[in-house]
Amino acid sequence: MQANSKSKNYTSALLTLATVFFFWGFLAASNGMFIPFCKSHFSLTQFESQLIDFTFYGGYFIGSIVLYFASQASRTDILNKLGYKNGIVIGLVISAIGALCMVPAVNSGSFGFILGAFFVIAIGFSLQQTAANPFVIAIGTPETGANRLNFTGGVNNIGGILGPVVVSIVLFGTASSVAASTNVDITSINKLYYILAGLFLAVALFFYVSNLPKVTSDEDIEISTKPNLPLFIIFIAFCLILAVDPLTRATGVAKPYFVYAALAIILFTLIGSLSAAKKSTAGWGAMQYPQLILGMIAIFTYVGTEVTIQSNLGALLKTTPFGSFKDSGIAPFVSLYWGSLMIGRWAGAIGSFNLSKSTKNILTIIIPFVAFGVVLLVNKYLSGFDINQFLIYVIAIVVLIICFFIGQQKPVRTLVVFGLLGVTFMLIGLLTTGMLATFAFISGGLCCSIMWPSIFALAITGLGKYTSQGSAFLIMMILGGSIIPPVQGILADTSGIHLSYIVPLLGFAYLAFFAWKVSVELRKQGIDLDHVDGVLSH
């Protein structure tokens, strides 16, 4: 990929792109409040409440896979022909339509209609994300591409800490209200979606008239037929969860079997593709590279782990061992979780700037505390929450900083360290209760914070002309946010919400394994991991 304009200062372009990352964070984090609210309002099971995430992140998958098959059928990289800037504009307009659909959906009182509106918003997000990620990488030097993704990820999480607080205020009047959710008029959320629709359209217009660099790919699209069958099977597995209720009624087979089967089908399909591509690379395109398929599983696992921790957090906090919180009291904890991702990403973004090593080290220590301060201020002044309860979380932030220095911004080492740290935090949460366990689970956000760019960079290392196709496959695997939360939800319904947190523990374990395994695969290809910071240029 190349940007037309010789290394023009890309700061303004980066800041412009950051606006869409804000929206993604705001709405994704808002689900953390909307899920327990809908569970109470519509009397849903934990599995059914997780269908909000299933629909929201499923939209990313469906949008990506439709774009992929359309490009394959037309033998044209549709998004490249359209232009990344125009792709973002169209995506914003689609999301605006979805936000407007949310108003009649909410007024109808139909949970299915609400899920449909979420799906339309997510389809727009899918197009935005497919265009924006390579755009961010392409507007500067390849070596700092991962750092720019960390920066935009940090902006994403500003939206993340505001989302649950704002939605709580919209629903309950204040984020710290003691009102029960059953007394809330659900139509109070209409104004929020009118505002969001207006903002989507305003930003679309801003993008349309902005003088952003023209980013294109000069690579011809290569038709790769063999990935089509695995992707179709994954699509069927996605539909399997959607059809769980009618399938259960028709067959008499318990619901959990279908949910677990969907997850197993996806994972075994990707593992089978890895094995088949090793035997003969012809026709596999980007999937002929083991690092790409391993990375697809890693992105699937990472997004699912990141999302499921907070999506099930509301149900956990409503149990007696975790404080018996009402829906309206959950917002600060969801905000702290997404704030934890912001804390790590702000620290990870330091590498984007041309600073001396000593200055970067100092900022790596200071910035996480500054970001934590932002989280505390948002919750104190917007929600009126007693932030003294959160001060003990400083211990987790100190651990984060130590792990940053151990990782040294090297993707493999970073993933190993933070993957194992995530396993440790989840174990602490599973073996204890109360605030200790709550903060341990929330600390999973610190571990997830900088995983995306590391996974993405390693997965597309060495793909050459297949880099664009590989990126599209990775974006499809945001599907993990659609599949893994319902898996945890069904486990919560059958074995208890606390025990269900073994799901993110297994997720972190795989991510640590991926880091080791991909380093082995890349060494076989003669790629020097000591210089992996420049992988995005391959």
Coordinates of C-alpha atoms in Angstrom, one line a residue:
M1 CA 0.0 0.0 0.0
Q2 CA 1.1 3.5 -0.6
A3 CA -0.1 7.0 0.3
N4 CA -0.1 9.7 -2.3
S5 CA 1.9 12.4 -0.7
K6 CA 5.5 12.1 0.2
S7 CA 5.6 11.6 3.9
K8 CA 3.5 14.6 4.5
N9 CA 3.0 15.1 8.1
Y10 CA 0.3 12.4 8.7
T11 CA -0.8 13.8 12.1
S12 CA -4.0 15.5 10.8
A13 CA -4.9 12.4 8.8
L14 CA -4.3 10.2 11.8
L15 CA -6.5 12.4 14.1
T16 CA -9.3 12.4 11.5
L17 CA -9.2 8.6 11.3
A18 CA -9.3 8.4 15.1
T19 CA -12.9 9.7 15.2
V20 CA -14.3 6.5 13.8
F21 CA -12.2 4.5 16.3
F22 CA -14.0 6.6 19.0
F23 CA -17.4 5.5 17.8
W24 CA -16.5 1.8 17.7
G25 CA -15.3 2.1 21.4
F26 CA -18.3 4.0 22.5
L27 CA -20.9 1.6 21.2
A28 CA -19.0 -1.6 22.0
A29 CA -18.5 -0.5 25.6
S30 CA -22.2 0.6 25.8
N31 CA -23.2 -3.0 25.3
G32 CA -21.7 -3.7 28.7
M33 CA -24.6 -1.6 30.2
F34 CA -27.2 -2.5 27.5
I35 CA -26.8 -6.2 28.0
P36 CA -27.8 -6.5 31.7
F37 CA -30.5 -3.8 31.1
C38 CA -32.1 -5.9 28.3
K39 CA -31.7 -9.1 30.3
S40 CA -33.8 -7.5 33.1
H41 CA -36.2 -5.7 30.8
F42 CA -37.0 -8.7 28.5
S43 CA -36.5 -11.4 31.2
L44 CA -33.7 -13.1 29.2
T45 CA -31.3 -15.9 30.1
Q46 CA -27.6 -15.0 30.2
F47 CA -27.2 -16.8 26.8
E48 CA -30.0 -14.8 25.3
S49 CA -28.6 -11.5 26.6
Q50 CA -25.3 -12.3 24.9
L51 CA -27.1 -12.3 21.5
I52 CA -26.5 -8.5 21.6
D53 CA -22.8 -9.2 21.2
F54 CA -23.5 -12.0 18.8
T55 CA -25.4 -9.7 16.5
F56 CA -23.1 -6.7 17.0
Y57 CA -19.9 -8.5 16.2
G58 CA -21.6 -10.9 13.8
G59 CA -22.3 -7.8 11.7
Y60 CA -18.5 -7.3 11.4
F61 CA -18.1 -10.8 10.2
I62 CA -21.0 -10.8 7.7
G63 CA -19.9 -7.4 6.3
S64 CA -16.4 -8.6 5.8
I65 CA -17.3 -11.9 4.3
V66 CA -19.8 -10.3 1.8
L67 CA -17.1 -7.8 0.8
Y68 CA -14.6 -10.7 0.3
F69 CA -16.9 -12.9 -1.8
A70 CA -18.0 -9.9 -3.9
S71 CA -14.4 -9.0 -4.6
Q72 CA -13.6 -12.7 -5.5
A73 CA -16.6 -12.9 -7.8
S74 CA -15.9 -9.6 -9.6
R75 CA -12.1 -10.3 -9.6
T76 CA -11.7 -6.7 -8.2
D77 CA -10.6 -5.5 -4.8
I78 CA -13.9 -3.6 -4.3
L79 CA -12.7 -1.6 -1.3
N80 CA -9.4 -0.6 -3.0
K81 CA -11.3 0.5 -6.1
L82 CA -13.8 2.4 -4.0
G83 CA -11.0 4.0 -2.0
Y84 CA -10.4 3.6 1.8
K85 CA -11.7 7.1 2.4
N86 CA -15.0 6.5 0.5
G87 CA -15.3 3.1 2.3
I88 CA -15.3 4.8 5.6
V89 CA -17.8 7.4 4.5
I90 CA -20.2 4.7 3.2
G91 CA -19.7 2.7 6.4
L92 CA -20.6 5.8 8.5
V93 CA -23.8 6.3 6.5
I94 CA -24.8 2.7 7.0
S95 CA -24.2 2.9 10.7
A96 CA -26.3 6.1 10.8
I97 CA -29.2 4.2 9.2
G98 CA -28.8 1.5 11.9
A99 CA -28.8 4.1 14.6
L100 CA -32.1 5.6 13.2
C101 CA -33.6 2.0 13.0
M102 CA -32.8 1.6 16.7
V103 CA -35.5 4.2 17.6
P104 CA -38.5 2.3 16.2
A105 CA -36.9 -0.9 17.4
V106 CA -36.8 0.4 21.0
N107 CA -40.3 1.9 20.7
S108 CA -41.6 -1.5 19.5
G109 CA -40.4 -3.3 22.6
S110 CA -39.1 -6.1 20.3
F111 CA -35.8 -7.6 21.3
G112 CA -35.4 -9.1 17.9
F113 CA -35.9 -5.7 16.2
I114 CA -33.3 -4.2 18.5
L115 CA -30.8 -7.0 17.5
G116 CA -31.6 -6.2 13.8
A117 CA -30.7 -2.5 14.3
F118 CA -27.5 -3.4 16.1
F119 CA -26.7 -5.6 13.1
V120 CA -27.0 -2.7 10.6
I121 CA -24.8 -0.5 12.8
A122 CA -22.2 -3.2 12.9
I123 CA -22.3 -3.8 9.1
G124 CA -21.3 -0.1 8.8
F125 CA -18.6 -0.6 11.4
S126 CA -17.3 -3.6 9.4
L127 CA -16.8 -1.5 6.3
Q128 CA -15.2 1.3 8.4
Q129 CA -12.9 -1.1 10.2
T130 CA -11.8 -2.9 7.0
A131 CA -10.8 0.4 5.5
A132 CA -9.5 2.3 8.6
N133 CA -6.9 -0.3 9.9
P134 CA -4.8 -0.5 6.7
F135 CA -5.4 3.3 6.3
V136 CA -3.8 3.9 9.7
I137 CA -0.8 1.7 8.8
A138 CA -0.3 3.2 5.3
I139 CA -0.3 6.9 6.3
G140 CA 3.1 6.7 8.0
T141 CA 6.3 4.7 8.1
P142 CA 5.7 0.9 8.2
E143 CA 7.9 0.5 11.2
T144 CA 5.6 2.6 13.4
G145 CA 2.3 1.1 12.0
A146 CA 1.6 -0.9 15.1
N147 CA 2.2 2.1 17.3
R148 CA -0.3 4.2 15.3
L149 CA -2.8 1.3 15.8
N150 CA -2.1 1.6 19.5
F151 CA -2.8 5.3 19.4
T152 CA -6.1 4.9 17.6
G153 CA -6.9 2.1 20.0
G154 CA -6.3 4.5 22.8
V155 CA -8.9 6.9 21.2
N156 CA -11.2 3.9 20.8
N157 CA -11.1 3.4 24.5
I158 CA -11.9 7.0 25.4
G159 CA -15.2 6.1 23.7
G160 CA -15.0 3.0 25.8
I161 CA -14.9 4.7 29.2
L162 CA -17.6 7.2 28.2
G163 CA -20.0 4.7 26.6
P164 CA -21.2 2.8 29.7
V165 CA -21.4 6.0 31.8
V166 CA -23.4 8.0 29.2
V167 CA -25.8 5.1 28.5
S168 CA -26.3 4.6 32.3
I169 CA -27.1 8.3 32.6
V170 CA -29.5 8.0 29.6
L171 CA -31.3 5.0 31.1
F172 CA -31.2 5.8 34.8
G173 CA -30.7 9.6 35.0
T174 CA -27.3 9.1 36.7
A175 CA -24.7 6.4 36.4
S176 CA -24.8 5.9 40.2
S177 CA -28.6 5.8 40.5
V178 CA -30.2 3.2 42.8
A179 CA -33.2 3.0 40.6
A180 CA -34.1 -0.5 39.5
S181 CA -34.0 -1.1 35.8
T182 CA -37.6 -2.3 35.7
N183 CA -38.7 1.2 36.5
V184 CA -36.9 2.7 33.5
D185 CA -38.7 3.7 30.4
I186 CA -36.7 2.0 27.6
T187 CA -37.7 4.8 25.1
S188 CA -35.4 7.1 27.0
I189 CA -32.6 5.8 24.9
N190 CA -34.1 7.2 21.7
K191 CA -32.3 10.6 22.1
L192 CA -29.0 8.8 22.3
Y193 CA -29.5 7.1 19.0
Y194 CA -30.8 10.2 17.3
I195 CA -27.6 12.0 18.5
L196 CA -25.4 9.1 17.3
A197 CA -27.1 9.0 13.9
G198 CA -26.5 12.7 13.5
L199 CA -22.8 12.4 14.6
F200 CA -22.3 9.5 12.1
L201 CA -23.6 11.6 9.3
A202 CA -21.6 14.7 10.4
V203 CA -18.4 12.7 10.5
A204 CA -19.2 11.1 7.2
L205 CA -19.5 14.6 5.7
F206 CA -16.3 15.7 7.4
F207 CA -14.5 12.7 5.9
Y208 CA -15.9 13.3 2.5
V209 CA -14.6 16.9 2.4
S210 CA -11.4 16.2 4.2
N211 CA -8.1 16.3 2.3
L212 CA -6.9 12.9 3.4
P213 CA -4.0 11.2 1.5
K214 CA -5.2 8.8 -1.1
V215 CA -4.3 5.3 0.0
T216 CA -4.3 2.5 -2.6
S217 CA -2.8 -0.9 -3.2
D218 CA -1.0 -1.5 -6.4
E219 CA -1.3 -5.3 -6.0
D220 CA -3.6 -7.1 -8.4
I221 CA -6.2 -9.2 -6.7
E222 CA -5.5 -12.9 -7.0
I223 CA -8.4 -15.3 -7.0
S224 CA -7.9 -17.9 -4.2
T225 CA -10.7 -20.5 -4.3
K226 CA -9.6 -22.8 -1.5
P227 CA -10.4 -20.5 1.4
N228 CA -14.0 -20.2 0.1
L229 CA -15.2 -23.6 1.6
P230 CA -13.7 -23.0 5.1
L231 CA -15.2 -19.5 5.2
F232 CA -18.6 -20.9 4.2
I233 CA -18.4 -23.5 6.9
I234 CA -17.6 -20.8 9.4
F235 CA -20.6 -18.8 8.2
I236 CA -22.8 -21.9 8.8
A237 CA -21.4 -22.2 12.3
F238 CA -22.3 -18.6 12.9
C239 CA -25.9 -19.3 11.7
L240 CA -26.0 -22.3 14.0
I241 CA -26.0 -20.1 17.1
L242 CA -28.7 -17.9 15.5
A243 CA -30.9 -21.0 15.0
V244 CA -30.3 -22.6 18.5
D245 CA -33.8 -22.1 19.7
P246 CA -35.7 -23.6 16.7
L247 CA -33.1 -26.4 16.5
T248 CA -33.5 -27.3 20.2
R249 CA -37.3 -27.4 19.8
A250 CA -37.1 -29.5 16.6
T251 CA -34.5 -32.0 17.8
G252 CA -34.9 -32.1 21.6
V253 CA -31.1 -31.7 21.8
A254 CA -30.0 -29.4 24.7
K255 CA -29.1 -25.8 23.6
P256 CA -25.5 -25.9 25.0
Y257 CA -24.6 -28.7 22.5
F258 CA -25.4 -26.5 19.5
V259 CA -23.5 -23.5 21.0
Y260 CA -20.4 -25.5 21.8
A261 CA -20.6 -27.2 18.4
A262 CA -20.6 -23.8 16.6
L263 CA -17.3 -22.9 18.4
A264 CA -15.8 -26.3 17.7
I265 CA -16.7 -26.2 14.0
I266 CA -15.0 -22.8 13.6
L267 CA -11.8 -23.8 15.4
F268 CA -11.5 -27.2 13.7
T269 CA -12.2 -25.7 10.3
L270 CA -9.3 -23.2 10.7
I271 CA -7.0 -26.0 12.1
G272 CA -8.0 -28.2 9.2
S273 CA -7.3 -25.4 6.7
L274 CA -3.8 -25.0 8.3
S275 CA -3.1 -28.7 7.8
A276 CA -4.5 -28.8 4.2
A277 CA -2.5 -25.6 3.2
K278 CA 0.7 -27.2 4.5
K279 CA 0.2 -30.2 2.1
S280 CA -0.4 -28.0 -1.0
T281 CA -0.2 -24.2 -1.0
A282 CA -1.8 -23.8 -4.5
G283 CA -5.1 -21.9 -4.4
W284 CA -5.0 -21.0 -0.7
G285 CA -3.8 -17.4 -1.2
A286 CA -3.0 -15.7 2.1
M287 CA -4.1 -18.9 4.0
Q288 CA -1.1 -20.8 2.6
Y289 CA 0.9 -19.1 5.4
P290 CA 0.7 -20.8 8.8
Q291 CA 1.1 -17.4 10.6
L292 CA -2.0 -16.1 8.9
I293 CA -4.3 -19.0 9.9
L294 CA -2.8 -19.0 13.4
G295 CA -3.4 -15.3 13.5
M296 CA -7.0 -15.7 12.4
I297 CA -7.6 -18.0 15.4
A298 CA -5.7 -15.5 17.6
I299 CA -7.8 -12.5 16.5
F300 CA -10.9 -14.6 17.0
T301 CA -9.8 -15.6 20.5
Y302 CA -8.5 -12.1 21.4
V303 CA -11.7 -10.2 20.4
G304 CA -13.9 -12.9 22.0
T305 CA -11.9 -12.7 25.2
E306 CA -11.8 -8.9 25.3
V307 CA -15.6 -8.7 24.7
T308 CA -16.8 -11.6 26.9
I309 CA -15.0 -10.4 30.1
Q310 CA -17.1 -7.2 30.2
S311 CA -20.3 -8.6 28.5
N312 CA -20.8 -11.1 31.4
L313 CA -19.5 -8.7 34.0
G314 CA -22.9 -7.2 34.7
A315 CA -24.4 -10.6 35.5
L316 CA -21.4 -11.4 37.7
L317 CA -21.7 -8.2 39.8
K318 CA -25.4 -8.8 40.4
T319 CA -24.6 -12.1 42.3
T320 CA -24.3 -12.0 46.1
P321 CA -20.6 -12.9 46.3
F322 CA -19.8 -10.0 44.0
G323 CA -21.9 -7.3 45.7
S324 CA -25.5 -7.7 44.5
F325 CA -25.3 -4.6 42.3
K326 CA -28.3 -3.2 40.5
D327 CA -28.1 -2.7 36.8
S328 CA -27.5 1.0 37.3
G329 CA -24.5 0.4 39.6
I330 CA -22.5 -1.6 37.1
A331 CA -21.5 1.3 34.8
P332 CA -18.3 2.4 36.7
F333 CA -16.9 -1.2 36.6
V334 CA -17.6 -1.6 32.9
S335 CA -16.1 1.9 32.4
L336 CA -13.0 0.8 34.4
Y337 CA -12.7 -2.3 32.2
W338 CA -12.6 -0.3 28.9
G339 CA -10.5 2.3 30.7
S340 CA -8.0 -0.5 31.4
L341 CA -7.7 -1.1 27.6
M342 CA -7.1 2.7 27.2
I343 CA -4.4 2.7 29.9
G344 CA -2.4 0.1 28.1
R345 CA -3.0 1.5 24.6
W346 CA -1.9 5.0 25.6
A347 CA 1.3 3.5 27.0
G348 CA 1.7 1.5 23.8
A349 CA 1.2 4.6 21.6
I350 CA 4.3 6.2 23.1
G351 CA 6.4 4.4 20.4
S352 CA 4.6 6.4 17.7
F353 CA 6.5 9.5 18.7
N354 CA 10.1 10.3 17.8
L355 CA 11.5 10.5 21.4
S356 CA 14.7 9.5 23.1
K357 CA 14.8 6.1 24.8
S358 CA 15.0 7.6 28.2
T359 CA 12.0 9.9 27.5
K360 CA 10.0 6.9 26.3
N361 CA 10.8 5.0 29.4
I362 CA 9.7 7.9 31.7
L363 CA 6.5 8.3 29.7
T364 CA 5.8 4.5 29.9
I365 CA 5.7 4.9 33.7
I366 CA 3.8 8.2 33.8
I367 CA 1.2 7.8 31.0
P368 CA -0.7 4.7 32.5
F369 CA -1.3 6.7 35.6
V370 CA -2.5 9.7 33.6
A371 CA -4.9 7.5 31.7
F372 CA -6.1 6.0 35.0
G373 CA -6.7 9.5 36.2
V374 CA -8.9 10.1 33.2
V375 CA -10.9 7.0 34.1
L376 CA -11.3 8.2 37.7
L377 CA -12.4 11.7 36.7
V378 CA -15.0 10.5 34.2
N379 CA -16.5 8.2 36.8
K380 CA -16.3 10.9 39.6
Y381 CA -17.8 13.8 37.7
L382 CA -20.1 12.2 35.2
S383 CA -21.5 9.4 37.4
G384 CA -20.8 10.6 40.9
F385 CA -19.1 7.3 41.8
D386 CA -16.9 7.0 44.9
I387 CA -13.6 6.6 43.1
N388 CA -11.8 5.6 46.4
Q389 CA -13.0 2.1 45.7
F390 CA -10.9 2.1 42.5
L391 CA -7.6 3.3 44.0
I392 CA -6.4 -0.2 44.9
Y393 CA -6.4 -0.8 41.1
V394 CA -3.0 1.0 41.0
I395 CA -1.4 -2.3 41.9
A396 CA -2.6 -3.8 38.6
I397 CA -1.3 -0.8 36.7
V398 CA 2.2 -1.2 38.3
V399 CA 2.2 -4.8 37.1
L400 CA 1.2 -3.6 33.6
I401 CA 4.1 -1.1 33.5
I402 CA 6.6 -3.9 34.6
C403 CA 5.3 -6.1 31.9
F404 CA 5.7 -3.3 29.3
F405 CA 9.4 -3.2 30.1
I406 CA 9.7 -6.9 29.9
G407 CA 7.9 -7.0 26.6
Q408 CA 10.1 -4.2 25.1
Q409 CA 7.5 -3.5 22.4
K410 CA 8.4 -6.8 20.6
P411 CA 5.2 -8.5 19.4
V412 CA 6.2 -12.1 20.4
R413 CA 7.5 -11.3 23.8
T414 CA 4.7 -8.9 24.5
L415 CA 2.0 -11.5 23.6
V416 CA 3.7 -14.1 25.7
V417 CA 4.0 -11.9 28.8
F418 CA 0.5 -10.4 28.6
G419 CA -1.1 -13.8 27.7
L420 CA 0.4 -15.4 30.8
L421 CA -0.5 -12.4 32.9
G422 CA -4.1 -12.7 31.6
V423 CA -4.1 -16.4 32.7
T424 CA -2.9 -15.3 36.1
F425 CA -5.5 -12.6 36.6
M426 CA -8.3 -15.0 35.5
L427 CA -7.1 -17.6 37.9
I428 CA -7.1 -15.1 40.8
G429 CA -10.6 -14.1 39.8
L430 CA -11.8 -17.7 39.6
L431 CA -10.3 -18.7 43.0
T432 CA -11.6 -15.7 44.9
T433 CA -14.7 -13.5 45.2
G434 CA -15.7 -9.9 46.0
M435 CA -13.6 -6.9 45.0
L436 CA -10.4 -8.9 44.6
A437 CA -11.9 -11.2 42.0
T438 CA -13.8 -8.3 40.3
F439 CA -10.6 -6.3 39.9
A440 CA -8.7 -9.4 38.7
F441 CA -11.3 -10.0 36.0
I442 CA -11.3 -6.3 35.0
S443 CA -7.5 -6.4 34.8
G444 CA -8.0 -8.7 31.8
G445 CA -8.5 -5.4 30.0
L446 CA -4.9 -4.3 30.8
C447 CA -3.7 -7.6 29.3
C448 CA -5.9 -7.2 26.1
S449 CA -4.9 -3.6 25.7
I450 CA -2.0 -3.9 23.2
M451 CA -2.6 -7.4 21.8
W452 CA -4.4 -6.4 18.6
P453 CA -1.5 -4.7 16.9
S454 CA 1.0 -7.4 17.9
I455 CA -1.3 -10.2 16.7
F456 CA -2.1 -8.3 13.5
A457 CA 1.5 -7.5 12.7
L458 CA 2.7 -11.1 13.3
A459 CA -0.1 -12.6 11.3
I460 CA 0.6 -10.6 8.1
T461 CA 4.4 -10.8 8.4
G462 CA 5.9 -12.2 5.2
L463 CA 2.6 -12.4 3.3
G464 CA 3.9 -10.1 0.5
K465 CA 1.2 -9.7 -2.2
Y466 CA -1.3 -11.5 -0.1
T467 CA -1.1 -8.9 2.7
S468 CA -4.3 -7.1 1.8
Q469 CA -6.2 -10.4 1.5
G470 CA -4.7 -11.6 4.8
S471 CA -5.8 -8.4 6.5
A472 CA -9.4 -9.0 5.3
F473 CA -9.4 -12.5 6.7
L474 CA -8.2 -11.2 10.1
I475 CA -10.9 -8.6 10.2
M476 CA -13.5 -11.4 9.6
M477 CA -12.2 -13.0 12.7
I478 CA -13.7 -10.2 14.8
L479 CA -16.4 -12.9 14.7
G480 CA -14.9 -14.1 18.0
G481 CA -16.7 -11.2 19.7
S482 CA -19.9 -12.8 18.3
I483 CA -19.3 -16.4 19.3
I484 CA -17.3 -16.5 22.5
P485 CA -19.7 -14.3 24.7
P486 CA -22.7 -16.6 24.0
V487 CA -20.4 -19.6 24.7
Q488 CA -19.6 -18.1 28.1
G489 CA -23.3 -17.1 28.5
I490 CA -24.5 -20.7 28.0
L491 CA -21.8 -22.0 30.4
A492 CA -23.0 -19.4 32.9
D493 CA -26.6 -20.7 32.5
T494 CA -25.5 -24.3 33.2
S495 CA -22.6 -24.0 35.6
G496 CA -22.8 -20.5 37.1
I497 CA -21.5 -17.1 36.0
H498 CA -18.4 -17.2 38.2
L499 CA -17.1 -20.5 36.8
S500 CA -17.9 -19.3 33.3
Y501 CA -14.8 -17.0 33.5
I502 CA -12.7 -20.1 32.7
V503 CA -13.6 -19.1 29.0
P504 CA -11.3 -16.0 29.0
L505 CA -8.7 -17.9 30.9
L506 CA -8.5 -20.4 28.0
G507 CA -8.5 -17.5 25.6
F508 CA -5.4 -15.9 27.2
A509 CA -3.7 -19.3 27.3
Y510 CA -4.1 -19.6 23.5
L511 CA -2.8 -16.1 22.9
A512 CA 0.4 -17.0 24.8
F513 CA 0.7 -20.2 22.8
F514 CA 0.1 -18.3 19.5
A515 CA 3.1 -16.0 20.2
W516 CA 5.4 -18.9 20.7
K517 CA 4.0 -20.9 17.8
V518 CA 4.1 -18.1 15.3
S519 CA 7.7 -17.3 16.2
V520 CA 8.6 -20.9 15.3
E521 CA 6.8 -20.7 12.0
L522 CA 8.4 -17.3 11.0
R523 CA 11.9 -18.6 11.8
K524 CA 11.2 -21.5 9.4
Q525 CA 10.5 -18.8 6.7
G526 CA 13.8 -17.0 7.5
I527 CA 12.2 -14.0 9.2
D528 CA 14.4 -12.4 11.9
L529 CA 12.1 -11.7 14.8
D530 CA 14.8 -9.4 16.3
H531 CA 13.7 -6.9 13.7
V532 CA 10.0 -7.7 13.8
D533 CA 9.1 -4.1 14.5
G534 CA 9.2 -3.6 10.7
V535 CA 7.0 -6.5 9.8
L536 CA 4.3 -4.3 8.4
S537 CA 6.6 -3.4 5.5
H538 CA 6.9 -6.9 4.2

